[in-house]
Tab-separated table of C-alpha atoms in Angstrom:
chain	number	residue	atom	x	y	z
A	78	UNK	CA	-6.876	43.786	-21.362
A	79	UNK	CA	-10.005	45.898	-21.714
A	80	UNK	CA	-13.746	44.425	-22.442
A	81	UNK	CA	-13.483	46.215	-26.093
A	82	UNK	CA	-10.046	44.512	-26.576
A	83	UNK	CA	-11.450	41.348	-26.038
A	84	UNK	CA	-14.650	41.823	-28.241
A	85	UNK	CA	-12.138	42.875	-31.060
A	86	UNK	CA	-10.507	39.544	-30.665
A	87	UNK	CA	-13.479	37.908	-30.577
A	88	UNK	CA	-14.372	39.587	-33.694
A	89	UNK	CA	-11.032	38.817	-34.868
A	90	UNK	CA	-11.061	35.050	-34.354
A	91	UNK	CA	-15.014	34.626	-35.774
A	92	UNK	CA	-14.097	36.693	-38.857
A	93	UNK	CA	-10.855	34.891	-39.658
A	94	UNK	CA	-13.244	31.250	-39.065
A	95	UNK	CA	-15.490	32.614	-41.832
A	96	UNK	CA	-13.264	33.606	-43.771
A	97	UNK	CA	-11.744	30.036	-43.675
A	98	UNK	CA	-8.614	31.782	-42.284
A	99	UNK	CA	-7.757	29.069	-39.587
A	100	UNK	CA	-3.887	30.218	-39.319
A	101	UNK	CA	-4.979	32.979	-37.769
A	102	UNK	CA	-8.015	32.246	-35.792
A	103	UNK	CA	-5.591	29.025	-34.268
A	104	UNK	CA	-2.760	31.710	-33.381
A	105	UNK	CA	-5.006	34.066	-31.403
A	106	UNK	CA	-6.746	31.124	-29.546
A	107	UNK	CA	-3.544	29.318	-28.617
A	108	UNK	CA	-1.990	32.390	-27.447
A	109	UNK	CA	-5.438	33.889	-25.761
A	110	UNK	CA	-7.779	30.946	-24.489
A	111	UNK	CA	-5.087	28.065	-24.448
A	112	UNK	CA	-3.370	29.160	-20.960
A	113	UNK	CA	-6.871	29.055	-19.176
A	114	UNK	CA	-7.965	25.557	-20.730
A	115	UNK	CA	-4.454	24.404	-19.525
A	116	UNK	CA	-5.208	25.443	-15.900
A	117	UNK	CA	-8.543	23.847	-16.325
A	118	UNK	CA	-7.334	20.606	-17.095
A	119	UNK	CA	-4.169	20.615	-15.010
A	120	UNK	CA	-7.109	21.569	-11.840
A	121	UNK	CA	-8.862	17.911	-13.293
A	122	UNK	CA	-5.129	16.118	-12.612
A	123	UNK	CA	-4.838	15.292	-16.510
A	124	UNK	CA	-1.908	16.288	-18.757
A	125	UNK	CA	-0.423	18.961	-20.967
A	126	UNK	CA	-1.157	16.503	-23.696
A	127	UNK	CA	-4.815	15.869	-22.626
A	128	UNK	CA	-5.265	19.687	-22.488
A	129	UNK	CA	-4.055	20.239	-25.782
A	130	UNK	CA	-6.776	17.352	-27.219
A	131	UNK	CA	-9.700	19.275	-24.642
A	132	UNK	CA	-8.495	22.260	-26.180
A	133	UNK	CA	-8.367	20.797	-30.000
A	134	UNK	CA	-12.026	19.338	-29.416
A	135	UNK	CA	-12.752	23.182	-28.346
A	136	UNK	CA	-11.480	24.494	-31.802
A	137	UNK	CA	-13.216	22.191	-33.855
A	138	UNK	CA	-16.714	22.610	-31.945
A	139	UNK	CA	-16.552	26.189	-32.039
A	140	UNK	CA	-15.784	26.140	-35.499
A	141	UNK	CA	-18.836	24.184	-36.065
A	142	UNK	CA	-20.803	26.015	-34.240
A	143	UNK	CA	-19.607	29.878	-35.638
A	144	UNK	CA	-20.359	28.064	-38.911
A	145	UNK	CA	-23.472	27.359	-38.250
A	146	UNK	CA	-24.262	30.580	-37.071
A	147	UNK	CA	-23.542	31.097	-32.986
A	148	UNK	CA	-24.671	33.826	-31.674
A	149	UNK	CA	-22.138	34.915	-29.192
A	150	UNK	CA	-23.501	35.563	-25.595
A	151	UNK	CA	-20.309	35.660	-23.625
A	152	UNK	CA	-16.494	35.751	-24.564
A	153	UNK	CA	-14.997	33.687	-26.613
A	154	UNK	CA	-12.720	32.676	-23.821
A	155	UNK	CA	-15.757	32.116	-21.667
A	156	UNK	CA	-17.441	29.811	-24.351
A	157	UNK	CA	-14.336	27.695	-24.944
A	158	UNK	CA	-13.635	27.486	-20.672
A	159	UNK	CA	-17.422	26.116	-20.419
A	160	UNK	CA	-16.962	23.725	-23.435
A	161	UNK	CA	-13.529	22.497	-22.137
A	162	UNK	CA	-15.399	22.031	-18.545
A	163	UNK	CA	-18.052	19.856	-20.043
A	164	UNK	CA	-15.728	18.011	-22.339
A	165	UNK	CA	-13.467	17.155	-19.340
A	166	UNK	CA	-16.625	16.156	-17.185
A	167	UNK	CA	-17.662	13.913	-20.184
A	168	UNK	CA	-14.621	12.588	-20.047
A	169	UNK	CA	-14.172	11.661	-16.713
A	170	UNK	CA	-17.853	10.529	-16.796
A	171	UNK	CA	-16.734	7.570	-19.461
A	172	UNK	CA	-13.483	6.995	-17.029
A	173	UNK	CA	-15.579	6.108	-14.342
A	174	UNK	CA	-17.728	3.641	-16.066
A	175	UNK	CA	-15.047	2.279	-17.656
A	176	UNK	CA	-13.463	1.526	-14.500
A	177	UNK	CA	-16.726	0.423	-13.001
A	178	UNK	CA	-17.028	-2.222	-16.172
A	179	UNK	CA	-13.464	-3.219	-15.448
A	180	UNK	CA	-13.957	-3.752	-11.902
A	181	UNK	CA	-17.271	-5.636	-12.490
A	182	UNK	CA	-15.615	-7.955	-14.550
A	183	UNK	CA	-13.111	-7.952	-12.105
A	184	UNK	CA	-10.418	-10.369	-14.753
A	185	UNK	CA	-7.729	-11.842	-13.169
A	186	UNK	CA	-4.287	-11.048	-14.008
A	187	UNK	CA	-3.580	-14.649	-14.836
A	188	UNK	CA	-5.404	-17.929	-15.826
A	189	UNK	CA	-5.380	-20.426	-12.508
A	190	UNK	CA	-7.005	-23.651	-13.692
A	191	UNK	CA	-7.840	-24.644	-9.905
A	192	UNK	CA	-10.313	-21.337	-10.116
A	193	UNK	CA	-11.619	-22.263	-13.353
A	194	UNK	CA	-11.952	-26.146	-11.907
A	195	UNK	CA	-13.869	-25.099	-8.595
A	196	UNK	CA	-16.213	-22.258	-10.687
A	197	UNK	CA	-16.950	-25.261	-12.972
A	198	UNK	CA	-17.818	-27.330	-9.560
A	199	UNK	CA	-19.839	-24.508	-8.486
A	200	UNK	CA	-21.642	-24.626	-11.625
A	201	UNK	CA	-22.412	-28.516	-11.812
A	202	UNK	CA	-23.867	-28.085	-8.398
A	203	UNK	CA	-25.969	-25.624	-8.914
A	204	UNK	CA	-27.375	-27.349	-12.191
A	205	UNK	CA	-28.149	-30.372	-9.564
A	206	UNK	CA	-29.800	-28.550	-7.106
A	207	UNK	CA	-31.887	-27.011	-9.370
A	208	UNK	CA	-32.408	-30.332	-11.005
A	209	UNK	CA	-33.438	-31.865	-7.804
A	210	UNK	CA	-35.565	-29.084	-6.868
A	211	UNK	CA	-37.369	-29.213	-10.403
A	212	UNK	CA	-37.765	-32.832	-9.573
A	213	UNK	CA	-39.563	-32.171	-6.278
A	214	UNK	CA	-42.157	-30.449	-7.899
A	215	UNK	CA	-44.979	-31.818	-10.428
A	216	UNK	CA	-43.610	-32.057	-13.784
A	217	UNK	CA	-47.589	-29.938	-14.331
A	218	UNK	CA	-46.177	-27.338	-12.519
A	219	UNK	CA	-42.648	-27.121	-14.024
A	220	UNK	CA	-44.033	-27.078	-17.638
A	221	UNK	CA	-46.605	-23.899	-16.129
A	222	UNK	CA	-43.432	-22.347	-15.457
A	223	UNK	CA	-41.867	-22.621	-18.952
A	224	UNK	CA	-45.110	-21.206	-20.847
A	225	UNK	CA	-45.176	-17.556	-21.788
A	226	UNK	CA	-48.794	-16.242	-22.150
A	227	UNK	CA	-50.346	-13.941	-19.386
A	228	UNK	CA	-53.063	-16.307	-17.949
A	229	UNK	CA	-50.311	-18.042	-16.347
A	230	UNK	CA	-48.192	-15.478	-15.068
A	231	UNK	CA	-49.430	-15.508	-11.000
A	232	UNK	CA	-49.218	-19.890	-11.478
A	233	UNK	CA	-46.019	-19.264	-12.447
A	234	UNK	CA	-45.040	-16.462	-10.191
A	235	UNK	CA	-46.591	-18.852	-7.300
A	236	UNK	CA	-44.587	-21.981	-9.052
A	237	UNK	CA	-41.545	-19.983	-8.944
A	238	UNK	CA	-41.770	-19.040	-5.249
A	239	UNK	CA	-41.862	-22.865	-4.281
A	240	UNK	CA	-38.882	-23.346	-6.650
A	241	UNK	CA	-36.525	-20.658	-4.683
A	242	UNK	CA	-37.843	-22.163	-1.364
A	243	UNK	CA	-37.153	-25.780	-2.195
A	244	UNK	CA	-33.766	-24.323	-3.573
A	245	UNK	CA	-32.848	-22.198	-0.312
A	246	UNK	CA	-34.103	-25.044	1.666
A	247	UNK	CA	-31.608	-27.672	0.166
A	248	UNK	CA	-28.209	-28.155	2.645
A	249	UNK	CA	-26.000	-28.035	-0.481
A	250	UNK	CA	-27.282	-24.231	-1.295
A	251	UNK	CA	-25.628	-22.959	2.000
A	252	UNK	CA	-22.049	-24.135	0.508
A	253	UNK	CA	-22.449	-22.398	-2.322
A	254	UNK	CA	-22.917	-19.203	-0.889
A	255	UNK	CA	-19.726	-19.823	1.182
């Protein structure tokens, strides 16, 4: 196909937008852009049904966008591959955190009581050795380190360095980290 057959197309396709012709606009993309997007997506491992949503966000954003006056640049089939490519990337973008969210979370696949029992444990001791810690220290300094105003953010920061080495320093803190 020649460079003025494809500008006629393009014409084609942007005319029959404005026009609010979509019948025809939709038949010359599916049959003229569609095949590419499909290799796109098929090269990103996804399906024949993910490239035909890619391909449906494609139509509706170029839509929008001859509607609110594109200029075209490139091809048509050049502007839908790069929107496609960035749609996908998106895409796979939001899959990755997703699974990154998942994994963080890292659920079980079941409840097990014993877990929840010995996380409870876990969580009992830790609320004693920081009780026993906070007792070490002058009940002076512990309400320094609850106050909120600037002048006694370095008292606190100071407070709060003592805290974590009374904490690491306790025999019991070793097991937890076991």
């Amino acid at each position: 196909m020649s460079k003025a057959d494809k500008n006629d197309i393009d014409i084609r396709i942007i005319e029959a937008i404005l026009s609010n012709d979509d019948r025809e606009a939709e038949e010359v993309l599916y049959s003229d852009i569609f095949p590419y997007i499909r290799k796109l997506v098929a090269d990103y491992n996804y399906s024949e049904e993910d490239a035909k949503d890619i391909f449906q966000d494609c139509v509706l954003l170029l839509i929008y966008k001859i509607r609110e006056g594109l200029v075209l640049t490139c091809s048509l089939t050049t502007l839908m591959y790069s929107m496609a490519r960035n749609l996908i990337k998106v895409r796979k973008r939001d899959e990755k955190k997703q699974h990154k969210a998942i994994e963080y979370l890292n659920l079980p696949d079941s409840y097990n009581p014993e877990i929840e029992r010995n996380e409870k444990m876990m969580g009992e001791l830790r609320e004693k050795i920081l009780h026993d810690s906070m007792g070490k220290m002058k009940e002076e300094q512990c309400k320094v380190m609850m106050q909120n105003d600037s002048e006694t953010r370095r008292s606190r920061w100071q407070y709060k360095q003592r805290l974590k080495g009374i904490v690491f320093d306790d025999p019991r803190f070793d097991e937890l980290n076991d």
